[in-house]
Short mmCIF file of C-alpha atoms in Angstrom, two decimals:
data_model
loop_
_atom_site.label_atom_id
_atom_site.label_comp_id
_atom_site.label_asym_id
_atom_site.label_seq_id
_atom_site.Cartn_x
_atom_site.Cartn_y
_atom_site.Cartn_z
CA MET A 1 -26.87 15.27 -4.15
CA SER A 2 -24.67 18.71 -4.98
CA ARG A 3 -24.10 20.98 -2.56
CA HIS A 4 -24.10 24.80 -2.63
CA PRO A 5 -20.95 26.81 -1.22
CA LEU A 6 -21.77 26.96 2.81
CA ALA A 7 -21.04 30.68 3.33
CA THR A 8 -22.04 33.06 6.17
CA PRO A 9 -26.03 31.96 7.66
CA THR A 10 -28.51 34.10 6.66
CA PRO A 11 -29.27 34.76 10.21
CA THR A 12 -33.23 33.81 11.65
CA PRO A 13 -35.46 37.11 12.33
CA ASP A 14 -36.23 35.74 15.53
CA SER A 15 -33.36 35.77 17.61
CA THR A 16 -29.98 36.10 15.66
CA PRO A 17 -28.08 39.14 15.31
CA ALA A 18 -28.52 41.59 13.04
CA PRO A 19 -26.30 41.42 9.59
CA GLU A 20 -23.75 44.49 10.49
CA ASP A 21 -23.54 42.62 14.03
CA ALA A 22 -23.24 38.59 12.70
CA ALA A 23 -20.23 39.33 9.95
CA LEU A 24 -16.53 38.77 9.86
CA ALA A 25 -14.51 41.36 8.11
CA ARG A 26 -14.42 40.98 4.30
CA ARG A 27 -11.69 40.68 1.79
CA THR A 28 -8.21 41.81 4.76
CA LEU A 29 -6.22 39.49 4.37
CA GLY A 30 -4.49 38.06 1.06
CA VAL A 31 -2.11 35.05 0.98
CA PRO A 32 0.91 36.14 2.85
CA ALA A 33 -0.96 37.37 5.67
CA LEU A 34 -1.97 33.79 5.98
CA VAL A 35 0.57 32.36 5.44
CA PHE A 36 1.82 33.80 8.55
CA LEU A 37 -0.90 33.14 10.27
CA ILE A 38 -0.63 29.55 10.42
CA ILE A 39 2.29 29.78 11.27
CA ALA A 40 2.52 31.30 14.22
CA ALA A 41 0.23 29.17 15.85
CA SER A 42 3.43 26.99 15.50
CA ALA A 43 5.35 29.03 16.92
CA PRO A 44 8.80 28.33 14.22
CA LEU A 45 11.05 29.88 17.48
CA THR A 46 8.45 27.30 20.63
CA VAL A 47 8.88 24.45 19.17
CA LEU A 48 13.20 24.15 18.68
CA ALA A 49 13.86 25.36 22.10
CA GLY A 50 10.42 23.40 23.75
CA GLY A 51 8.94 20.86 21.55
CA ALA A 52 12.15 19.46 19.50
CA THR A 53 14.16 19.83 23.11
CA THR A 54 11.28 17.79 24.63
CA SER A 55 11.31 14.97 22.88
CA PHE A 56 14.24 14.42 22.16
CA ALA A 57 14.73 14.22 26.24
CA VAL A 58 11.61 11.74 26.45
CA THR A 59 11.92 9.11 23.79
CA GLY A 60 15.81 9.26 24.07
CA GLU A 61 15.69 9.47 20.28
CA LEU A 62 18.24 11.25 17.59
CA GLY A 63 15.28 10.56 14.61
CA VAL A 64 13.02 13.44 15.78
CA PRO A 65 12.77 15.46 12.43
CA VAL A 66 12.13 12.21 10.69
CA GLY A 67 9.07 12.96 12.81
CA TYR A 68 8.54 16.23 11.46
CA LEU A 69 8.75 14.82 7.95
CA LEU A 70 6.11 12.52 7.95
CA LEU A 71 3.95 14.56 10.01
CA GLY A 72 4.66 16.93 6.90
CA LEU A 73 3.63 14.18 4.47
CA VAL A 74 1.00 13.02 6.61
CA LEU A 75 -1.06 16.52 6.03
CA VAL A 76 -0.42 17.23 2.76
CA PHE A 77 -2.37 14.23 1.68
CA PHE A 78 -4.93 15.63 4.14
CA ALA A 79 -4.36 19.39 2.10
CA ILE A 80 -4.67 18.08 -1.33
CA GLY A 81 -8.73 17.75 -0.43
CA TYR A 82 -8.78 20.27 2.32
CA GLY A 83 -7.63 22.83 0.15
CA ARG A 84 -10.35 21.04 -2.21
CA MET A 85 -13.10 21.98 0.33
CA SER A 86 -11.55 25.70 0.88
CA SER A 87 -12.30 26.25 -2.50
CA LEU A 88 -15.93 24.75 -2.07
CA ILE A 89 -17.16 26.45 1.66
CA GLN A 90 -15.80 29.40 3.11
CA ASN A 91 -17.30 29.20 6.86
CA ALA A 92 -15.22 29.90 10.42
CA GLY A 93 -16.18 27.56 11.78
CA ALA A 94 -13.77 25.77 9.34
CA PHE A 95 -13.75 22.23 10.85
CA TYR A 96 -17.02 22.24 11.74
CA ALA A 97 -18.33 23.19 8.96
CA TYR A 98 -16.97 20.65 6.39
CA VAL A 99 -17.70 17.89 8.92
CA ALA A 100 -21.63 18.71 8.93
CA ALA A 101 -21.01 18.99 5.23
CA GLY A 102 -20.04 15.92 4.51
CA LEU A 103 -21.66 13.81 7.48
CA GLY A 104 -24.17 15.33 8.55
CA ILE A 105 -25.20 18.24 10.98
CA ARG A 106 -25.27 15.86 14.16
CA ALA A 107 -21.29 15.10 13.17
CA GLY A 108 -20.85 18.76 12.39
CA ILE A 109 -22.76 20.12 15.59
CA GLY A 110 -20.29 17.74 17.47
CA THR A 111 -17.20 18.14 15.74
CA SER A 112 -17.10 21.93 16.64
CA PHE A 113 -17.91 21.20 20.56
CA LEU A 114 -14.10 19.80 20.27
CA ALA A 115 -12.78 22.06 18.00
CA LEU A 116 -13.96 24.67 20.71
CA VAL A 117 -11.97 22.61 23.35
CA THR A 118 -9.89 21.57 21.69
CA TYR A 119 -8.55 25.44 20.50
CA ASN A 120 -9.26 26.85 23.87
CA ALA A 121 -7.20 23.43 25.78
CA MET A 122 -4.31 24.92 23.71
CA GLN A 123 -4.11 28.62 23.88
CA ILE A 124 -5.00 28.15 27.86
CA GLY A 125 -2.75 25.77 27.94
CA LEU A 126 0.33 28.07 26.80
CA TYR A 127 0.14 30.68 29.37
CA GLY A 128 1.03 28.56 31.86
CA VAL A 129 5.21 28.17 29.59
CA PHE A 130 4.18 32.15 29.18
CA GLY A 131 4.28 33.02 32.82
CA PHE A 132 7.03 31.08 33.43
CA THR A 133 8.77 31.94 30.72
CA ALA A 134 8.40 35.91 31.37
CA SER A 135 9.48 35.75 34.68
CA SER A 136 12.26 34.18 34.04
CA VAL A 137 13.20 35.87 30.95
CA LEU A 138 11.50 38.94 33.55
CA GLY A 139 14.48 38.09 36.15
CA GLU A 140 16.88 38.04 34.60
CA LEU A 141 17.21 41.12 32.05
CA THR A 142 15.88 43.54 35.54
CA GLY A 143 16.90 41.01 38.33
CA LEU A 144 12.83 41.76 39.66
CA GLU A 145 11.15 38.69 40.28
CA ALA A 146 7.36 38.23 39.54
CA PRO A 147 5.06 35.61 39.60
CA TRP A 148 4.03 33.53 37.49
CA TRP A 149 0.77 33.70 37.39
CA LEU A 150 0.41 37.99 37.51
CA CYS A 151 2.99 37.47 33.97
CA ALA A 152 0.30 35.60 32.50
CA LEU A 153 -1.98 38.15 33.77
CA MET A 154 -0.27 41.02 31.26
CA GLY A 155 -0.13 37.61 28.03
CA TRP A 156 -3.48 37.68 28.33
CA LEU A 157 -4.27 41.31 28.85
CA ILE A 158 -2.56 41.84 25.58
CA VAL A 159 -4.02 38.97 23.92
CA GLY A 160 -7.62 40.07 24.72
CA ALA A 161 -7.56 43.24 23.45
CA LEU A 162 -5.77 42.63 20.24
CA GLY A 163 -8.64 39.46 19.90
CA VAL A 164 -11.30 42.68 19.83
CA THR A 165 -9.31 44.58 16.74
CA LYS A 166 -9.26 44.04 13.80
CA VAL A 167 -7.97 41.02 12.08
CA ASP A 168 -4.87 42.87 9.72
CA LEU A 169 -3.68 44.06 12.45
CA ASN A 170 -3.37 40.65 14.40
CA ALA A 171 -1.90 39.20 10.95
CA LYS A 172 1.05 42.21 11.41
CA VAL A 173 1.94 42.10 14.56
CA LEU A 174 2.37 38.15 14.25
CA ALA A 175 3.86 39.01 10.46
CA VAL A 176 6.95 40.95 12.65
CA ILE A 177 7.27 38.47 15.60
CA VAL A 178 7.13 35.03 13.44
CA ALA A 179 9.61 36.92 11.02
CA LEU A 180 12.69 37.83 14.54
CA GLU A 181 11.38 33.74 15.34
CA PHE A 182 12.95 32.46 10.85
CA VAL A 183 15.81 34.73 11.84
CA ILE A 184 16.79 33.01 15.50
CA VAL A 185 15.94 29.34 14.38
CA ILE A 186 18.51 29.87 11.12
CA ALA A 187 20.56 31.21 13.27
CA VAL A 188 20.75 28.72 15.74
CA SER A 189 20.93 27.02 13.17
CA THR A 190 24.17 28.36 10.57
CA LEU A 191 25.57 28.47 14.78
CA SER A 192 25.56 24.43 14.94
CA PHE A 193 26.85 23.92 11.28
CA SER A 194 29.91 25.35 12.22
CA VAL A 195 30.71 24.38 15.33
CA ALA A 196 29.06 20.35 15.29
CA PRO A 197 31.44 18.54 17.62
CA GLU A 198 30.99 15.80 16.16
CA GLY A 199 31.42 17.06 12.82
CA ILE A 200 27.57 16.82 9.93
CA SER A 201 25.92 13.13 10.15
CA THR A 202 22.28 12.13 8.91
CA GLU A 203 21.66 10.37 12.02
CA ALA A 204 19.46 10.87 12.67
CA PHE A 205 17.43 9.96 9.48
CA LEU A 206 18.75 6.41 10.40
CA PRO A 207 15.13 3.51 10.70
CA GLU A 208 17.26 2.19 14.22
CA HIS A 209 16.69 6.47 15.32
CA TRP A 210 12.72 6.45 14.83
CA LEU A 211 11.82 2.80 13.85
CA THR A 212 11.69 1.92 17.78
CA SER A 213 9.10 2.05 20.58
CA SER A 214 9.45 5.23 21.14
CA PHE A 215 8.22 6.15 17.24
CA GLY A 216 4.17 6.87 18.52
CA ALA A 217 5.54 9.54 21.82
CA LEU A 218 7.57 10.70 18.75
CA LEU A 219 4.84 11.63 17.14
CA ALA A 220 2.66 12.70 19.51
CA PHE A 221 4.47 15.24 20.27
CA GLY A 222 5.85 16.37 16.64
CA ILE A 223 1.29 16.76 15.58
CA ALA A 224 1.87 20.18 18.54
CA ALA A 225 4.10 21.25 16.24
CA PHE A 226 1.54 21.58 13.50
CA MET A 227 -1.45 22.38 15.50
CA GLY A 228 -1.97 25.79 13.33
CA PHE A 229 -3.00 24.27 10.50
CA GLU A 230 -6.95 24.40 10.12
CA SER A 231 -5.85 28.76 10.22
CA GLY A 232 -6.45 29.11 7.14
CA ALA A 233 -9.87 28.63 6.40
CA ILE A 234 -10.29 29.35 9.29
CA TYR A 235 -9.63 32.80 8.35
CA ALA A 236 -11.35 31.63 4.74
CA GLU A 237 -14.16 34.65 5.34
CA GLU A 238 -12.26 37.59 5.73
CA VAL A 239 -9.41 37.24 2.97
CA LYS A 240 -9.32 38.71 -0.33
CA ASP A 241 -9.73 35.23 -2.55
CA PRO A 242 -11.40 32.94 -0.58
CA ARG A 243 -11.83 29.93 -3.91
CA ARG A 244 -7.59 29.90 -4.19
CA SER A 245 -5.95 31.75 -0.75
CA VAL A 246 -6.70 29.59 1.58
CA ALA A 247 -5.81 26.16 0.13
CA THR A 248 -2.77 28.65 -1.14
CA ALA A 249 -1.84 29.37 1.82
CA THR A 250 -2.34 25.92 3.83
CA TYR A 251 0.12 24.20 1.13
CA ILE A 252 2.78 26.85 1.30
CA ALA A 253 2.24 26.36 5.45
CA VAL A 254 2.68 22.68 5.65
CA GLY A 255 5.66 23.08 3.53
CA ILE A 256 7.77 25.26 5.42
CA ILE A 257 6.33 23.73 8.51
CA ALA A 258 7.45 20.31 7.38
CA ALA A 259 11.13 21.09 5.54
CA PHE A 260 11.75 24.16 8.40
CA TYR A 261 11.61 22.13 11.96
CA ALA A 262 13.11 18.90 10.30
CA PHE A 263 16.29 20.63 9.33
CA SER A 264 15.99 22.88 12.25
CA ALA A 265 16.05 19.99 15.01
CA TRP A 266 18.36 18.26 12.80
CA ALA A 267 20.78 20.96 12.74
CA PHE A 268 20.98 21.20 16.20
CA SER A 269 21.26 17.82 17.38
CA LEU A 270 24.17 18.52 15.85
CA GLY A 271 25.51 21.41 17.10
CA VAL A 272 24.84 20.00 20.59
CA GLY A 273 26.58 16.69 19.36
CA THR A 274 24.77 13.92 17.91
CA SER A 275 25.78 11.77 20.30
CA GLN A 276 25.02 13.80 23.36
CA MET A 277 21.62 15.21 21.66
CA VAL A 278 19.55 12.97 23.90
CA GLU A 279 21.28 13.43 27.33
CA GLN A 280 21.99 17.22 27.07
CA SER A 281 17.78 17.58 25.99
CA GLN A 282 16.94 15.14 29.89
CA GLN A 283 19.60 17.98 31.18
CA TRP A 284 18.38 21.11 30.88
CA GLY A 285 14.85 20.87 28.32
CA PRO A 286 13.74 23.98 26.86
CA ASP A 287 16.93 26.21 27.92
CA LEU A 288 19.02 23.33 26.12
CA MET A 289 19.38 26.52 23.51
CA PHE A 290 19.80 28.72 25.82
CA VAL A 291 22.28 27.49 27.02
CA PHE A 292 23.88 26.58 23.78
CA LEU A 293 23.35 29.59 22.80
CA GLY A 294 25.12 31.41 25.36
CA GLN A 295 28.32 28.73 25.03
CA HIS A 296 29.36 30.52 21.46
CA VAL A 297 27.34 33.30 21.42
CA PRO A 298 27.63 37.19 23.16
CA ALA A 299 25.44 37.05 26.05
CA MET A 300 22.85 40.23 25.36
CA ALA A 301 22.74 37.78 21.81
CA SER A 302 21.13 34.99 24.20
CA SER A 303 19.22 36.97 26.28
CA MET A 304 17.61 38.55 22.90
CA ALA A 305 16.94 34.82 22.55
CA ALA A 306 15.26 34.51 24.90
CA LEU A 307 13.03 37.71 24.71
CA LEU A 308 12.22 36.67 20.78
CA PHE A 309 10.85 33.00 23.19
CA LEU A 310 8.63 34.92 24.84
CA THR A 311 7.09 36.67 22.31
CA SER A 312 7.42 32.85 19.85
CA ILE A 313 4.84 32.04 22.44
CA LEU A 314 2.93 35.26 22.97
CA ALA A 315 2.19 34.28 19.13
CA ALA A 316 1.12 31.23 18.94
CA MET A 317 -1.14 32.48 22.65
CA ILE A 318 -2.83 35.04 20.09
CA ALA A 319 -3.56 32.12 17.21
CA PHE A 320 -5.11 30.69 18.99
CA HIS A 321 -6.71 32.90 21.05
CA ASN A 322 -8.26 34.31 17.21
CA ALA A 323 -9.07 30.36 16.12
CA ALA A 324 -11.30 30.01 18.87
CA ALA A 325 -12.98 33.39 18.35
CA ARG A 326 -14.25 32.55 14.92
CA TYR A 327 -15.40 28.78 16.28
CA PHE A 328 -17.31 30.96 18.71
CA PHE A 329 -18.53 33.56 16.14
CA SER A 330 -19.39 30.75 13.71
CA MET A 331 -21.78 28.13 16.98
CA GLY A 332 -23.44 31.84 17.70
CA ARG A 333 -24.43 32.61 14.41
CA ALA A 334 -25.98 29.77 13.72
CA ARG A 335 -27.79 29.28 16.58
CA ILE A 336 -25.95 26.02 17.98
CA LEU A 337 -24.54 28.72 20.73
CA PRO A 338 -26.11 31.87 22.31
CA SER A 339 -26.25 34.12 19.00
CA ALA A 340 -24.61 36.88 21.18
CA LEU A 341 -21.32 34.95 20.68
CA GLY A 342 -22.29 35.71 16.32
CA LEU A 343 -22.00 39.46 17.63
CA THR A 344 -19.18 41.36 15.21
CA GLY A 345 -16.98 44.66 15.88
CA PRO A 346 -19.41 47.10 13.73
CA ARG A 347 -16.29 48.96 12.32
CA ASN A 348 -13.92 46.66 12.35
CA GLY A 349 -15.82 43.41 12.00
CA ALA A 350 -14.27 41.39 14.90
CA PRO A 351 -15.92 38.57 16.05
CA VAL A 352 -15.73 40.91 19.05
CA ALA A 353 -18.29 38.53 21.41
CA GLY A 354 -16.39 35.48 20.64
CA SER A 355 -12.89 37.07 21.68
CA LEU A 356 -14.05 37.96 24.92
CA THR A 357 -15.57 34.68 26.24
CA GLN A 358 -12.29 33.10 25.35
CA SER A 359 -10.49 35.45 26.77
CA SER A 360 -12.89 35.35 30.14
CA LEU A 361 -12.47 31.65 29.76
CA GLY A 362 -8.40 31.70 30.02
CA LEU A 363 -9.13 34.62 33.59
CA ILE A 364 -10.70 31.90 35.17
CA PHE A 365 -7.96 28.72 34.05
CA ILE A 366 -4.77 31.24 35.37
CA LEU A 367 -7.11 32.29 38.64
CA ILE A 368 -7.62 27.79 39.84
CA PHE A 369 -4.12 26.83 38.12
CA THR A 370 -2.88 30.31 40.53
CA VAL A 371 -4.66 28.99 43.57
CA ALA A 372 -4.08 25.12 42.94
CA GLY A 373 -0.02 26.09 42.84
CA ALA A 374 -0.49 28.41 46.03
CA GLY A 375 2.75 26.17 48.07
CA SER A 376 3.07 23.58 45.57
CA ASP A 377 6.03 21.37 46.48
CA LEU A 378 6.70 22.15 42.00
CA GLY A 379 7.22 25.66 43.70
CA ALA A 380 8.17 28.38 40.10
CA LEU A 381 7.49 25.05 37.39
CA TYR A 382 4.37 24.45 39.12
CA PRO A 383 2.82 26.01 35.65
CA VAL A 384 4.86 24.39 32.82
CA LEU A 385 3.96 20.98 34.48
CA THR A 386 0.72 21.05 35.23
CA MET A 387 -1.47 23.63 33.10
CA PHE A 388 0.84 23.49 30.13
CA PRO A 389 1.45 19.63 29.21
CA TRP A 390 -2.21 18.89 30.61
CA LEU A 391 -4.30 20.74 28.10
CA THR A 392 -1.86 21.48 25.43
CA ASN A 393 -1.43 17.39 25.55
CA ALA A 394 -5.70 17.34 25.68
CA ALA A 395 -5.29 19.74 23.13
CA GLY A 396 -3.26 17.22 20.26
CA PHE A 397 -4.90 14.47 20.71
CA GLY A 398 -8.57 16.53 19.90
CA MET A 399 -6.10 18.15 16.85
CA VAL A 400 -5.69 14.48 15.58
CA ILE A 401 -8.87 13.22 16.03
CA LEU A 402 -10.70 17.02 14.75
CA LEU A 403 -8.33 16.09 11.18
CA CYS A 404 -9.47 12.18 11.07
CA VAL A 405 -13.16 12.65 11.42
CA THR A 406 -12.16 15.78 8.41
CA SER A 407 -10.68 13.42 6.60
CA VAL A 408 -13.72 11.43 6.29
CA ALA A 409 -15.98 13.68 6.48
CA ILE A 410 -14.23 15.58 2.80
CA MET A 411 -14.17 12.29 1.23
CA ARG A 412 -17.86 11.32 1.30
CA ARG A 413 -18.49 15.60 0.36
CA LEU A 414 -16.65 15.57 -2.58
CA GLY A 415 -17.59 12.20 -4.03
CA GLU A 416 -21.11 13.30 -4.26
CA ASP A 417 -19.48 15.10 -6.97
CA PRO A 418 -17.05 12.59 -8.90
CA ASP A 419 -17.06 14.40 -11.83
CA GLN A 420 -15.54 17.81 -10.36
CA HIS A 421 -13.23 16.24 -8.61
CA PRO A 422 -10.17 14.17 -9.92
CA LEU A 423 -10.42 10.43 -7.57
CA LEU A 424 -6.60 12.21 -5.52
CA ILE A 425 -8.40 14.51 -4.91
CA ARG A 426 -12.19 13.24 -3.71
CA ARG A 427 -10.72 9.56 -2.38
CA VAL A 428 -7.40 8.79 -2.70
CA ALA A 429 -5.88 11.87 -0.41
CA PRO A 430 -8.40 11.82 2.15
CA LEU A 431 -8.61 8.28 2.51
CA VAL A 432 -4.49 8.56 3.20
CA ALA A 433 -4.43 11.07 5.43
CA ALA A 434 -8.05 9.44 7.56
CA VAL A 435 -5.37 6.35 8.36
CA GLY A 436 -2.52 8.17 9.71
CA PHE A 437 -4.21 10.28 11.30
CA GLY A 438 -6.29 7.45 12.69
CA VAL A 439 -2.79 5.08 13.55
CA ILE A 440 -1.48 8.23 15.05
CA ALA A 441 -4.79 9.05 17.79
CA LEU A 442 -4.12 5.48 19.09
CA LEU A 443 -0.21 5.36 19.10
CA ILE A 444 -0.46 9.11 21.05
CA MET A 445 -3.51 7.06 23.57
CA ALA A 446 -1.06 4.43 24.02
CA ASN A 447 1.89 7.02 25.16
CA PHE A 448 0.02 9.13 26.68
CA ASP A 449 1.58 8.38 29.95
CA THR A 450 4.65 9.42 28.32
CA MET A 451 3.53 12.51 27.20
CA ILE A 452 2.60 13.46 30.88
CA GLU A 453 5.55 11.62 32.34
CA ALA A 454 3.93 10.30 34.75
CA ASP A 455 6.33 7.49 36.51
CA SER A 456 3.65 5.18 37.53
CA PHE A 457 -0.28 4.80 36.47
CA SER A 458 -2.35 8.32 36.11
CA ALA A 459 -5.70 8.33 36.55
CA LEU A 460 -4.26 11.73 33.32
CA VAL A 461 -4.31 9.37 31.51
CA ILE A 462 -7.47 8.72 31.57
CA VAL A 463 -9.53 11.71 32.34
CA ILE A 464 -7.51 14.59 29.82
CA PRO A 465 -7.78 11.89 27.06
CA GLY A 466 -11.58 11.36 28.37
CA THR A 467 -12.78 15.16 28.41
CA ILE A 468 -11.40 15.53 25.04
CA VAL A 469 -13.05 12.39 23.59
CA ALA A 470 -16.23 14.39 25.45
CA ALA A 471 -16.36 17.48 24.39
CA GLY A 472 -16.98 15.40 20.80
CA VAL A 473 -20.27 12.87 22.60
CA ALA A 474 -21.23 16.43 24.19
CA GLY A 475 -21.92 18.11 21.09
CA LEU A 476 -23.46 14.81 19.57
CA ILE A 477 -25.90 14.73 22.66
CA TRP A 478 -26.71 18.58 22.29
CA ALA A 479 -27.47 18.50 18.63
CA SER A 480 -30.37 15.67 19.70
CA HIS A 481 -31.45 17.93 21.90
CA LEU A 482 -32.17 20.70 19.47
CA GLN A 483 -33.25 18.38 16.86
CA ARG A 484 -36.60 17.54 19.47
CA ARG A 485 -36.82 20.67 21.11
CA ARG A 486 -35.11 23.61 18.90
CA PRO A 487 -35.69 22.07 15.49
CA GLU A 488 -36.34 25.27 13.81
CA ILE A 489 -32.00 25.14 15.04
CA TYR A 490 -31.63 22.69 13.63
CA GLU A 491 -33.24 22.87 10.50
CA HIS A 492 -31.68 25.75 10.19
CA ALA A 493 -28.15 24.29 10.18
CA ARG A 494 -29.26 21.91 8.39
CA GLN A 495 -29.95 23.45 5.67
CA ALA A 496 -26.72 26.02 6.10
CA ASN A 497 -24.57 22.66 5.44
CA ILE A 498 -27.05 21.32 2.16
CA GLY A 499 -27.83 24.23 0.22
#
């Protein structure tokens, strides 16, 4: 049976927020703004300086650029069906809505819990690397010494303040930051080609440098670069033309992310030297790019790059905060979580309640890791060796599961109207994506000890991914509880997804 588009559910009169308090700002974002919001979550400068160098170091392989291309290819197949779904369904809880439409409301609720944990884990984990980086940059530029947690709290204030403002202001701030990031990454790539000590080589693309035992780890690290992929659909209720803008922005963003990251990682390896890239990455880690710049450009330019690296992390934090806030909003509006979470600002349409909830969680975790790290032997590195990798790797695993489940849901939903959707869109593309993400999820599990750099067996190898799986299971249990104890809520959510 054909389903009607899933727009904002009609509130039931007894306990949902009033309509004027439960609607996001409408017709606010165009395609360019949406592209910037998607790419901001992927943080171009952070990927090159942090993600790519870490991948080179941990995998010990030159084929990092190939990983970005392969992941981009799988995401293109996903985007084909995803784009079609975005024209049928507009909901701030995109994965939740798509899975509910394709696999049923119980699976949708389970997915919503998984997505909430995934986006919150990524956003909160970034406070660790932001606090450390901000403390380091502040010390280099001014000579002042500030603890990581104080710098993290400053970032927390900025993100929280923007989270309760109108979304187009967020888009404008992120557009400026992302544009500057691209300038720096392009400058680093250009410099790399000009100084390449071993000449221009395509050796990194040869199979012996990526089709190895480290292939799983290479893909596992690379997937983090695409974490902002869902952002387009999350903002579907706030774009000017949701039936076209989301799909268009998603295609553009995926193409840019995959090609740009592969090219810049390859160029950077040439600048450092093909034979030296792995060794140098293992020695310097995320500082390698700034060491490289310090050897070839004036100190002021290197300092500016470091400052933009900090704003790159901030941009990603803002993007993931917005995603988590909109998931809280969507679930509150559907009354699957407390209806108060569905409240929005009366003047700006921002998901205020969801934003404040996400900010509260961020503050709690900053305080927890501050107390836990006091007196640690890791010293200043404590947040980047614990808070950052533990939470963001959990988020990367969660995102792969979300993409896999959503691919299956898309295949089921579009398959109900075979006359309306070509075979490629309704069956082939989602199936390829589902299989691809399923394989990547298994590879992540097999390489999780490498991802958290555990020298021997660690309970974290089970606890961290187990927490992600447990979130989805908790959602399924909660759905069953609602069906038994609060059937009116369960039925309301179910009807909202079948029209």
